[in-house]
Coordinates of C-alpha atoms in Angstrom, one line a residue:
Chain A
M11 CA -106.5 -46.4 46.7
I12 CA -103.7 -44.5 45.1
K13 CA -104.4 -41.6 42.8
L14 CA -101.1 -41.2 41.1
L15 CA -98.9 -44.0 39.7
V16 CA -95.3 -43.5 38.9
V17 CA -93.0 -46.0 37.2
G18 CA -89.3 -45.4 37.0
T19 CA -86.0 -45.9 38.8
V20 CA -84.9 -46.0 42.4
A21 CA -81.2 -45.7 42.6
Y22 CA -78.0 -45.0 44.6
D23 CA -76.2 -41.9 43.3
S24 CA -72.7 -40.7 43.8
I25 CA -72.5 -37.0 43.1
E26 CA -69.9 -34.3 43.1
T27 CA -70.7 -30.6 42.8
P28 CA -68.5 -27.6 43.4
F29 CA -69.9 -27.5 46.9
G30 CA -69.4 -31.0 48.1
K31 CA -69.6 -34.7 47.5
A32 CA -72.1 -37.4 48.4
D33 CA -71.6 -41.2 47.9
N34 CA -74.2 -43.9 47.5
V35 CA -77.1 -41.6 48.4
L36 CA -80.8 -42.2 47.5
G37 CA -81.8 -41.1 44.0
G38 CA -83.6 -42.2 40.9
S39 CA -86.4 -40.6 38.8
A40 CA -89.3 -42.4 40.5
L41 CA -87.9 -41.7 44.0
H42 CA -87.4 -38.0 43.5
F43 CA -90.8 -37.8 41.8
T44 CA -92.6 -39.6 44.7
N45 CA -90.8 -37.7 47.4
A46 CA -92.3 -34.4 45.9
A47 CA -95.7 -35.7 44.7
S48 CA -96.5 -37.3 48.1
F49 CA -97.0 -33.9 49.6
F50 CA -100.1 -33.5 47.5
T51 CA -101.7 -36.9 46.8
D52 CA -101.5 -40.7 47.3
V53 CA -98.7 -42.2 45.2
G54 CA -98.0 -45.8 44.1
L55 CA -94.4 -46.4 43.2
V56 CA -93.4 -49.1 40.7
A57 CA -89.6 -49.8 40.5
T58 CA -87.0 -52.5 41.0
V59 CA -84.1 -52.5 43.5
G60 CA -81.4 -55.0 44.3
K61 CA -80.9 -57.0 47.5
D62 CA -78.5 -54.3 48.7
F63 CA -81.2 -51.7 48.9
K64 CA -82.2 -50.6 52.4
L65 CA -86.0 -50.3 52.2
S66 CA -86.0 -48.8 55.7
D67 CA -84.4 -45.6 54.2
I68 CA -87.6 -44.8 52.3
A69 CA -90.1 -46.1 54.8
F70 CA -90.8 -42.5 55.8
L71 CA -92.7 -42.2 52.5
K72 CA -95.4 -44.4 54.0
D73 CA -96.3 -41.7 56.4
R74 CA -97.0 -39.5 53.4
N75 CA -99.4 -42.1 52.0
V76 CA -97.1 -43.6 49.5
D77 CA -97.7 -47.3 48.6
L78 CA -94.4 -49.0 48.3
S79 CA -95.7 -52.4 47.5
G80 CA -94.9 -52.0 43.8
I81 CA -91.1 -52.0 44.6
K82 CA -89.7 -55.4 43.5
V83 CA -86.5 -56.6 45.2
D84 CA -84.5 -58.5 42.6
E85 CA -81.3 -60.6 42.8
G86 CA -78.3 -58.4 42.1
K87 CA -77.4 -54.8 42.9
T88 CA -79.5 -51.6 42.8
F89 CA -79.1 -49.2 39.8
R90 CA -76.2 -46.9 40.4
W91 CA -75.4 -43.5 38.8
E92 CA -72.2 -41.5 39.3
G93 CA -72.0 -37.9 38.1
K94 CA -70.6 -34.5 38.6
Y95 CA -71.3 -30.9 37.9
G96 CA -69.1 -27.9 37.2
Y97 CA -70.2 -24.3 38.0
D98 CA -72.6 -24.6 35.1
L99 CA -75.1 -26.5 37.2
N100 CA -77.4 -27.0 34.2
T101 CA -75.5 -29.9 32.8
A102 CA -74.5 -33.2 34.6
I103 CA -71.5 -35.1 33.5
T104 CA -72.1 -38.8 33.8
L105 CA -69.1 -40.6 35.2
K106 CA -70.5 -44.1 35.5
T107 CA -73.8 -45.9 35.0
E108 CA -74.3 -49.4 36.4
L109 CA -77.7 -50.7 35.3
N110 CA -77.6 -53.7 37.5
V111 CA -81.2 -54.9 38.3
I112 CA -82.6 -52.3 35.8
E113 CA -81.3 -54.4 33.0
N114 CA -84.1 -57.0 33.5
F115 CA -86.7 -54.6 34.7
K116 CA -90.2 -55.5 33.4
P117 CA -92.6 -53.2 35.3
H118 CA -95.6 -55.0 36.8
V119 CA -98.4 -52.7 37.8
P120 CA -100.3 -54.1 40.8
D121 CA -104.1 -54.4 40.2
D122 CA -105.0 -51.6 42.6
F123 CA -102.4 -49.3 41.1
A124 CA -103.9 -49.9 37.6
E125 CA -107.0 -47.9 38.6
A126 CA -105.0 -44.7 39.1
D127 CA -106.4 -41.5 37.6
F128 CA -102.9 -40.1 36.9
V129 CA -99.8 -41.9 35.6
F130 CA -96.3 -40.7 35.3
L131 CA -93.9 -42.6 33.0
A132 CA -90.5 -41.5 34.3
N133 CA -87.5 -41.9 32.0
I134 CA -87.0 -45.6 31.2
D135 CA -87.0 -47.6 27.9
P136 CA -90.0 -46.6 25.8
V137 CA -90.8 -50.3 25.3
L138 CA -91.3 -50.6 29.0
Q139 CA -93.4 -47.4 29.1
S140 CA -95.7 -49.0 26.5
H141 CA -95.9 -52.1 28.6
V142 CA -97.0 -49.9 31.5
I143 CA -99.7 -48.2 29.5
D144 CA -101.0 -51.7 28.5
Q145 CA -101.7 -52.4 32.1
I146 CA -103.6 -49.2 32.9
K147 CA -107.3 -49.9 33.4
K148 CA -108.9 -46.4 33.4
P149 CA -109.4 -45.2 29.9
T150 CA -109.7 -41.6 31.3
A151 CA -106.4 -41.8 33.1
I152 CA -104.1 -38.9 32.4
V153 CA -100.7 -40.2 31.3
V154 CA -97.6 -38.1 31.3
L155 CA -94.3 -39.1 29.6
D156 CA -90.7 -38.3 30.3
T157 CA -87.7 -39.5 28.3
M158 CA -84.0 -38.8 27.6
N159 CA -81.6 -38.3 24.7
F160 CA -80.5 -42.0 24.8
W161 CA -84.0 -43.2 23.9
I162 CA -84.6 -40.5 21.3
E163 CA -81.4 -41.6 19.6
N164 CA -81.8 -45.4 20.0
R165 CA -85.5 -46.1 20.3
F166 CA -87.1 -43.4 18.3
N167 CA -89.9 -45.4 16.7
E168 CA -90.7 -47.1 20.1
L169 CA -90.8 -43.6 21.7
M170 CA -93.2 -42.3 19.0
D171 CA -95.4 -45.3 19.7
V172 CA -95.6 -44.2 23.4
M173 CA -96.0 -40.6 22.4
R174 CA -99.2 -41.4 20.5
R175 CA -100.7 -42.9 23.7
V176 CA -100.0 -40.1 26.3
D177 CA -101.7 -36.9 27.2
M178 CA -98.6 -34.8 28.1
I179 CA -94.9 -34.9 27.8
V180 CA -92.4 -33.3 30.2
V181 CA -89.0 -32.9 28.6
N182 CA -86.0 -30.5 28.7
E183 CA -85.1 -28.0 26.0
A184 CA -82.5 -30.3 24.3
E185 CA -84.9 -33.2 24.2
L186 CA -87.7 -31.1 22.7
R187 CA -85.4 -30.0 20.0
E188 CA -84.1 -33.5 19.3
I189 CA -87.6 -35.0 19.1
S190 CA -89.1 -32.2 17.1
K191 CA -86.1 -31.2 15.0
E192 CA -87.2 -27.5 15.6
H193 CA -85.0 -25.0 17.3
S194 CA -87.9 -22.7 18.4
L195 CA -89.5 -24.1 21.5
V196 CA -92.9 -22.8 20.4
K197 CA -92.6 -24.6 17.0
G198 CA -91.2 -27.7 18.6
A199 CA -94.0 -27.9 21.2
R200 CA -96.6 -27.4 18.5
K201 CA -95.1 -30.2 16.3
I202 CA -95.1 -32.6 19.2
M203 CA -98.8 -31.9 19.8
T204 CA -99.5 -33.2 16.3
Y205 CA -98.1 -36.6 17.5
G206 CA -100.7 -37.0 20.2
P207 CA -100.0 -35.1 23.5
T208 CA -102.4 -32.2 24.2
S209 CA -99.8 -30.5 26.5
V210 CA -96.1 -30.2 26.3
V211 CA -94.0 -29.1 29.3
V212 CA -90.5 -27.9 28.6
K213 CA -88.0 -27.8 31.5
R214 CA -85.3 -25.1 31.0
G215 CA -83.2 -25.5 34.1
E216 CA -82.3 -22.2 35.6
Y217 CA -84.4 -20.5 33.0
G218 CA -87.7 -22.0 34.1
V219 CA -90.5 -23.8 32.3
M220 CA -92.6 -23.3 29.2
M221 CA -95.9 -25.2 28.8
M222 CA -98.1 -25.4 25.7
S223 CA -101.5 -26.8 26.3
G224 CA -104.0 -26.6 23.5
E225 CA -103.8 -23.0 22.3
E226 CA -102.5 -21.7 25.6
L227 CA -98.9 -20.9 26.3
F228 CA -97.6 -20.5 29.8
L229 CA -94.2 -19.2 30.8
C230 CA -92.6 -19.5 34.2
P231 CA -89.0 -18.5 35.1
A232 CA -87.1 -20.5 37.7
Y233 CA -87.4 -19.6 41.4
P234 CA -84.5 -17.2 42.0
L235 CA -82.2 -19.0 44.3
E236 CA -79.0 -17.4 45.5
D237 CA -77.3 -20.8 45.7
V238 CA -77.8 -24.1 44.0
F239 CA -76.2 -26.9 45.9
D240 CA -77.0 -30.1 43.9
P241 CA -79.3 -30.1 40.9
T242 CA -79.7 -33.9 40.7
G243 CA -83.3 -34.9 40.6
A244 CA -84.6 -31.4 40.0
G245 CA -86.5 -32.4 36.8
D246 CA -88.2 -35.4 38.5
T247 CA -88.9 -33.3 41.6
F248 CA -90.6 -30.7 39.3
A249 CA -92.6 -33.5 37.7
G250 CA -93.6 -34.8 41.1
G251 CA -94.8 -31.4 42.3
F252 CA -96.6 -30.8 39.0
M253 CA -98.4 -34.1 38.8
G254 CA -99.0 -34.3 42.6
Y255 CA -100.8 -31.0 42.4
I256 CA -102.9 -32.0 39.4
A257 CA -103.9 -35.2 41.1
N258 CA -104.8 -33.3 44.3
M259 CA -107.0 -30.9 42.3
G260 CA -108.4 -33.9 40.3
D261 CA -108.6 -32.0 37.0
A262 CA -106.3 -30.9 34.3
S263 CA -107.9 -27.5 33.4
I264 CA -105.5 -24.8 32.2
A265 CA -105.8 -22.9 35.5
T266 CA -104.8 -26.1 37.4
L267 CA -102.0 -26.8 35.0
K268 CA -100.5 -23.4 35.5
Q269 CA -100.6 -23.6 39.3
A270 CA -99.1 -27.1 39.0
I271 CA -96.2 -25.7 37.0
I272 CA -95.5 -23.2 39.8
T273 CA -95.8 -25.9 42.4
G274 CA -93.4 -28.1 40.5
S275 CA -91.0 -25.2 40.2
V276 CA -91.2 -24.5 43.9
M277 CA -90.6 -28.2 44.8
A278 CA -87.6 -28.3 42.4
S279 CA -86.2 -25.1 44.0
F280 CA -86.2 -26.9 47.4
N281 CA -84.7 -30.0 46.0
V282 CA -81.5 -28.3 44.8
E283 CA -80.8 -26.9 48.2
D284 CA -79.3 -30.1 49.5
F285 CA -78.0 -33.5 48.2
S286 CA -80.2 -36.4 47.3
I287 CA -83.8 -36.4 48.6
N288 CA -82.8 -34.7 51.9
R289 CA -84.4 -31.2 51.5
I290 CA -87.8 -32.5 50.3
K291 CA -87.8 -35.3 52.9
G292 CA -87.7 -32.7 55.7
L293 CA -90.0 -30.2 54.0
N294 CA -93.4 -29.1 55.4
Y295 CA -96.6 -27.5 54.0
P296 CA -96.0 -23.9 55.4
E297 CA -92.7 -23.9 53.6
I298 CA -94.3 -24.9 50.3
K299 CA -97.1 -22.4 50.6
G300 CA -94.7 -19.7 51.7
R301 CA -92.4 -20.1 48.8
Y302 CA -95.4 -20.4 46.3
G303 CA -96.6 -17.0 47.6
A304 CA -93.2 -15.4 47.5
F305 CA -92.7 -16.7 43.9
R306 CA -96.1 -15.5 42.8
N307 CA -95.1 -12.1 44.1
C308 CA -92.1 -12.1 41.9
L309 CA -94.2 -12.8 38.8
Q310 CA -97.5 -10.9 39.0
F311 CA -98.1 -7.5 37.5
G312 CA -101.0 -5.3 36.3
D313 CA -102.5 -4.5 33.0
I314 CA -100.9 -1.9 30.7
A315 CA -102.2 1.6 31.7
F316 CA -100.6 4.2 29.4
D317 CA -102.7 7.0 27.8
Chain B
M10 CA -91.2 20.3 27.1
I11 CA -89.7 16.9 26.9
K12 CA -90.2 14.4 29.8
L13 CA -87.5 11.9 28.9
L14 CA -83.9 12.7 27.9
V15 CA -81.7 10.2 26.2
V16 CA -78.0 10.6 25.5
G17 CA -76.2 8.0 23.3
T18 CA -75.4 7.0 19.8
V19 CA -77.1 7.4 16.4
A20 CA -75.3 5.1 13.9
Y21 CA -75.2 3.3 10.6
D22 CA -75.1 -0.5 11.1
S23 CA -74.2 -3.3 8.7
I24 CA -75.7 -6.5 10.0
E25 CA -75.6 -10.1 8.9
T26 CA -77.9 -12.7 10.5
P27 CA -78.7 -16.3 9.4
F28 CA -81.8 -14.8 7.8
G29 CA -80.4 -11.9 5.7
K30 CA -78.1 -9.0 5.4
A31 CA -78.6 -5.2 5.7
D32 CA -76.0 -2.6 4.9
N33 CA -75.7 1.0 6.3
V34 CA -79.1 0.9 8.0
L35 CA -80.2 3.2 10.9
G36 CA -79.0 2.1 14.3
G37 CA -77.3 3.2 17.5
S38 CA -78.4 3.0 21.2
A39 CA -80.1 6.3 21.4
L40 CA -82.0 5.9 18.2
H41 CA -83.4 2.4 19.1
F42 CA -84.3 3.8 22.6
T43 CA -86.1 6.8 21.2
N44 CA -87.9 4.9 18.5
A45 CA -89.5 2.7 21.3
A46 CA -89.9 5.4 24.0
S47 CA -91.6 7.9 21.7
F48 CA -94.8 5.7 21.7
F49 CA -95.3 6.6 25.4
T50 CA -93.8 10.0 26.1
D51 CA -92.0 13.2 24.7
V52 CA -88.4 12.4 24.1
G53 CA -85.4 14.7 23.7
L54 CA -82.4 13.0 21.9
V55 CA -78.8 14.1 22.4
A56 CA -76.3 12.5 20.0
T57 CA -73.8 13.4 17.3
V58 CA -73.8 12.4 13.7
G59 CA -71.5 13.1 10.7
K60 CA -72.2 15.2 7.6
D61 CA -73.1 11.9 5.8
F62 CA -76.2 11.4 8.0
K63 CA -79.6 11.8 6.4
L64 CA -81.6 13.6 9.0
S65 CA -84.7 13.2 6.8
D66 CA -84.6 9.4 7.6
I67 CA -85.5 10.0 11.2
A68 CA -87.8 13.0 10.7
F69 CA -90.8 10.6 11.2
L70 CA -89.9 10.7 15.0
K71 CA -91.0 14.4 15.1
D72 CA -94.6 13.1 14.5
R73 CA -94.2 11.1 17.7
N74 CA -93.2 14.2 19.7
V75 CA -89.5 13.6 19.6
D76 CA -87.3 16.7 19.8
L77 CA -84.3 16.2 17.5
S78 CA -82.7 19.6 18.2
G79 CA -80.1 17.9 20.5
I80 CA -78.5 16.1 17.5
K81 CA -75.3 17.8 16.6
V82 CA -74.0 17.4 13.1
D83 CA -70.2 17.3 13.2
E84 CA -67.4 17.3 10.5
G85 CA -66.7 13.7 9.6
K86 CA -68.6 10.5 9.2
T87 CA -71.3 9.0 11.4
F88 CA -70.4 6.2 13.8
R89 CA -70.5 2.8 12.1
W90 CA -70.9 -0.7 13.5
E91 CA -70.6 -3.9 11.5
G92 CA -71.6 -7.2 13.1
K93 CA -73.0 -10.6 12.6
Y94 CA -75.0 -13.3 14.4
G95 CA -74.9 -17.1 14.2
Y96 CA -77.9 -19.2 15.1
D97 CA -77.2 -18.3 18.7
L98 CA -78.8 -14.9 18.4
N99 CA -78.0 -13.9 21.9
T100 CA -74.4 -12.9 21.0
A101 CA -73.3 -10.4 18.4
I102 CA -69.9 -10.8 16.8
T103 CA -68.5 -7.3 16.1
L104 CA -66.7 -7.3 12.7
K105 CA -65.8 -3.6 12.7
T106 CA -66.3 -0.4 14.7
E107 CA -65.7 3.0 13.2
L108 CA -66.0 5.6 15.9
N109 CA -65.8 8.6 13.5
V110 CA -67.6 11.6 15.0
I111 CA -68.1 9.8 18.3
E112 CA -64.5 10.1 19.0
N113 CA -64.9 13.8 19.9
F114 CA -68.4 13.5 21.3
K115 CA -68.9 15.8 24.2
P116 CA -72.7 15.7 24.9
H117 CA -74.3 19.1 25.4
V118 CA -77.8 19.0 27.0
P119 CA -80.0 21.9 25.6
D120 CA -81.5 24.1 28.4
D121 CA -85.0 22.8 28.0
F122 CA -83.9 19.2 27.9
A123 CA -82.1 19.7 31.2
E124 CA -85.5 20.0 33.0
A125 CA -86.5 16.4 32.0
D126 CA -87.9 14.3 34.8
F127 CA -86.4 11.1 33.4
V128 CA -82.9 10.6 31.9
F129 CA -81.4 7.6 30.2
L130 CA -77.7 7.4 29.8
A131 CA -77.2 4.9 27.0
N132 CA -73.9 3.0 26.6
I133 CA -71.1 5.6 26.1
D134 CA -67.9 6.5 28.0
P135 CA -68.8 6.9 31.7
V136 CA -66.8 10.1 31.7
L137 CA -69.4 11.5 29.3
Q138 CA -72.2 10.1 31.3
S139 CA -71.0 12.0 34.3
H140 CA -70.8 15.1 32.2
V141 CA -74.5 14.6 31.3
I142 CA -75.5 14.3 34.9
D143 CA -73.6 17.5 35.7
Q144 CA -76.0 19.3 33.2
I145 CA -79.3 17.9 34.7
K146 CA -81.2 20.6 36.5
K147 CA -83.9 18.7 38.4
P148 CA -82.6 17.2 41.6
T149 CA -85.6 14.8 41.5
A150 CA -84.9 13.5 38.0
I151 CA -84.8 9.7 37.8
V152 CA -81.5 8.8 36.0
V153 CA -81.0 5.3 34.5
L154 CA -77.6 4.0 33.4
D155 CA -76.5 1.5 30.7
T156 CA -72.9 0.4 30.0
M157 CA -70.9 -2.3 28.4
N158 CA -68.0 -4.7 29.0
F159 CA -65.4 -2.3 27.4
W160 CA -66.1 0.4 30.0
I161 CA -66.2 -2.1 32.9
E162 CA -62.8 -3.3 31.9
N163 CA -61.2 0.1 30.9
R164 CA -63.0 2.8 32.9
F165 CA -64.1 1.0 36.1
N166 CA -63.5 3.8 38.5
E167 CA -65.2 6.3 36.3
L168 CA -68.1 3.9 35.9
M169 CA -68.4 3.6 39.7
D170 CA -68.5 7.4 39.9
V171 CA -71.5 7.4 37.6
M172 CA -73.1 4.5 39.4
R173 CA -73.1 6.4 42.7
R174 CA -75.2 9.2 41.0
V175 CA -78.0 7.2 39.3
D176 CA -81.2 5.7 40.4
M177 CA -81.2 2.5 38.3
I178 CA -79.0 0.5 36.1
V179 CA -80.0 -1.6 33.1
V180 CA -77.4 -4.2 32.2
N181 CA -77.1 -7.7 30.7
E182 CA -76.2 -10.8 32.7
A183 CA -72.6 -10.8 31.7
E184 CA -72.2 -7.1 32.6
L185 CA -73.9 -7.6 36.0
R186 CA -71.5 -10.5 36.8
E187 CA -68.4 -8.5 35.6
I188 CA -69.4 -5.4 37.7
S189 CA -70.4 -7.2 40.8
K190 CA -68.0 -10.2 40.6
E191 CA -70.9 -12.4 41.7
H192 CA -72.2 -15.3 39.6
S193 CA -75.7 -15.3 41.2
L194 CA -77.9 -12.6 39.6
V195 CA -79.7 -12.0 42.9
K196 CA -76.4 -11.6 44.8
G197 CA -75.0 -9.4 42.0
A198 CA -78.0 -7.1 41.9
R199 CA -77.9 -6.8 45.7
K200 CA -74.2 -5.8 45.6
I201 CA -74.8 -3.2 43.0
M202 CA -77.5 -1.7 45.1
T203 CA -74.9 -1.0 47.8
Y204 CA -73.1 1.2 45.3
G205 CA -76.1 3.6 44.8
P206 CA -78.8 2.5 42.4
T207 CA -82.1 1.5 44.1
S208 CA -83.2 -0.6 41.2
V209 CA -81.2 -3.1 39.0
V210 CA -82.6 -4.4 35.8
V211 CA -80.9 -7.4 34.2
K212 CA -81.5 -8.2 30.6
R213 CA -81.1 -11.9 29.8
G214 CA -81.8 -12.1 26.1
E215 CA -84.1 -14.9 25.1
Y216 CA -84.5 -15.7 28.8
G217 CA -86.1 -12.4 29.8
V218 CA -85.5 -9.9 32.4
M219 CA -84.9 -9.8 36.2
M220 CA -85.5 -6.6 38.2
M221 CA -84.5 -6.0 41.8
S222 CA -86.0 -2.9 43.3
G223 CA -85.6 -2.3 47.0
E224 CA -86.7 -5.5 48.6
E225 CA -88.8 -6.5 45.6
L226 CA -87.7 -9.1 43.0
F227 CA -89.5 -9.3 39.6
L228 CA -89.0 -12.0 37.0
C229 CA -90.2 -11.8 33.4
P230 CA -89.4 -14.4 30.7
A231 CA -89.0 -13.1 27.1
Y232 CA -92.0 -12.9 24.9
P233 CA -92.1 -16.3 23.1
L234 CA -91.4 -15.5 19.5
E235 CA -91.3 -18.3 16.9
D236 CA -88.6 -16.5 14.9
V237 CA -86.1 -13.9 15.7
F238 CA -84.9 -12.1 12.6
D239 CA -82.3 -9.5 13.9
P240 CA -81.6 -8.9 17.6
T241 CA -79.6 -5.7 17.1
G242 CA -81.0 -2.9 19.3
A243 CA -83.2 -5.2 21.3
G244 CA -81.6 -4.1 24.6
D245 CA -82.0 -0.4 23.8
T246 CA -85.5 -0.9 22.5
F247 CA -86.3 -2.7 25.8
A248 CA -84.9 0.3 27.7
G249 CA -86.9 2.7 25.6
G250 CA -90.2 0.9 26.2
F251 CA -89.3 0.6 29.9
M252 CA -88.5 4.2 30.5
G253 CA -91.1 5.6 28.1
Y254 CA -93.7 3.8 30.1
I255 CA -92.4 5.0 33.4
A256 CA -92.3 8.6 32.1
N257 CA -95.8 8.2 30.8
M258 CA -97.1 7.1 34.2
G259 CA -95.0 9.8 35.9
D260 CA -93.9 7.6 38.8
A261 CA -91.5 4.9 39.6
S262 CA -93.6 2.8 42.0
I263 CA -93.0 -0.9 42.0
A264 CA -96.3 -1.5 40.2
T265 CA -95.3 0.9 37.4
L266 CA -91.8 -0.6 37.2
K267 CA -93.2 -4.1 36.7
Q268 CA -95.6 -3.0 33.9
A269 CA -92.7 -1.0 32.4
I270 CA -90.6 -4.2 32.3
I271 CA -93.4 -6.0 30.4
T272 CA -93.8 -3.0 28.1
G273 CA -90.1 -3.0 27.4
S274 CA -90.1 -6.7 26.7
V275 CA -93.0 -6.3 24.3
M276 CA -91.2 -3.5 22.4
A277 CA -88.1 -5.6 22.2
S278 CA -90.1 -8.5 20.9
F279 CA -91.3 -6.3 18.0
N280 CA -87.8 -4.9 17.3
V281 CA -86.3 -8.3 16.6
E282 CA -88.9 -9.1 13.9
D283 CA -87.1 -7.0 11.3
F284 CA -83.8 -5.3 10.5
S285 CA -82.8 -1.9 12.0
I286 CA -85.6 0.3 13.4
N287 CA -88.1 -0.8 10.8
R288 CA -90.6 -2.9 12.8
I289 CA -91.0 -0.3 15.6
K290 CA -91.1 2.5 13.1
G291 CA -94.3 1.0 11.6
L292 CA -95.8 -0.1 14.9
N293 CA -99.2 1.1 16.3
Y294 CA -100.8 1.3 19.7
P295 CA -103.3 -1.6 19.2
E296 CA -100.4 -3.9 18.3
I297 CA -98.6 -2.9 21.5
K298 CA -101.6 -3.3 23.7
G299 CA -102.6 -6.5 22.0
R300 CA -99.2 -8.1 22.6
Y301 CA -99.0 -6.9 26.2
G302 CA -102.4 -8.6 26.8
A303 CA -101.3 -11.8 25.0
F304 CA -98.0 -11.8 27.0
R305 CA -99.8 -11.2 30.3
N306 CA -102.0 -14.2 29.5
C307 CA -98.9 -16.4 29.2
L308 CA -97.7 -15.3 32.6
Q309 CA -100.6 -15.0 35.0
F310 CA -101.8 -17.8 37.3
G311 CA -103.8 -18.3 40.5
D312 CA -102.9 -18.9 44.1
I313 CA -102.0 -22.4 45.4
A314 CA -105.2 -24.3 46.2
F315 CA -104.3 -27.8 47.5
D316 CA -105.9 -29.2 50.7

């Protein structure tokens, strides 16, 4: 039985950064998410790929208790994304998007996946995200939403319909501002909470993460890397670490959510050290725990003590 | 006897922000610094002003144990700065700078100030900063340096001479990159430590502060304000809270430095809530302690706990 369901994309990416180039490498929101989350919990992945996709390349995930039976192989080619980054590694420039099999993607959640306690709706058409929620069987399931500027601009009403049905959203700064029409992140997060979600997680790239959950605000800088090699998938890897940790703990208390934000940040910091899913693929638990501890040491301090 | 000496500018500012306009209001690096630091320790201020300066406007600082006897009144007009901000409140646009009496400023440190345990060299010509260090009598005094792009570009060698003689520098991101010629803040800070300082504090505006001290790295996001009214003096107010706290504790251990970074951030967060020195002028201790506690609550989290 899986604990965490993710629905999104599995893709082939071609990426150019100031540090190198990689062609037709594994990518996609659901794959980056799963790669990270599977260190912490049993994941079920729902996505579609084309006949050209080499399933053997992701078979290693089975050893980490990922159920790949929700991947549908369709006639046609796998979704492809081509992008590059300048020295400002915060912003990707999309060179080409080939939707291919994604164009007819209608996510089907297998029966045993539908009982998951935790659900992540990676960035796809909000109409499809609603369709996934329709298939969830546990009324207590914690559902987390991601999206992007394209849907905010072209499917706003449909996105708002999904928003009313989820527990949390995970977005970047620009998306938060575009949805809420507020410049201040605090005001923006508070506004989004009036739409339905009880927690809002804002990804700020090299500046870290802000979370508002109920009345609680949590701030986390990014892990201070000396070099960022390829930022592709950092946001989805963050979400995977975040939700994987929550599913592992089995609760969404504020204490758990804070630790989950740090875990997600740690996973994202590993992801950007190499192209594609490579760094996380080869990761181990001592490395995760070691970096969590080192990160915590950079962030903890005592109470004020002046006379 | 003062504990903390500051040498810098006392000025009249004219400021325009998207939220309002203020003409000929109190400003200057040393004044913002002193206004904040004086909540924590006894401060001696060395600066020069013109005959037009109303000393009665800053007499309130005497009640907070500030020694104003180091302010020299010279023939001529007080230093004036005119600037404005767009909605990106991180960057000031300088409209006019009138050096006036600053042009002939040659800081003289009164004998009893020269015994201070802590010294802050606010942003002035590095030649004058060296001249201040020459007058310091305690070999154990902890000396902290600020500067700006103008001096990095026009007095680089003189700035490097000062750098070799100080314990810490407090600079913003752009200044760190310009001095170190490194894009990565971690690499830049490490490089600067090879020049002399044992601690490097990097101010990142709305993204907080990074400190490297020996082998320790400390990260602090900015206090999450819903509105920023006027950012003028935020950096100097930060430095004032930071050094005031260190002087109050009487040590520069890593634990104290971390708390001092938070205290500085808290003071800066108050400063930007009103024009000029107004908000800090009217501040009280329960407000400072209250915001420190609220901020700490936004930043603390437990150790990793997955199976």
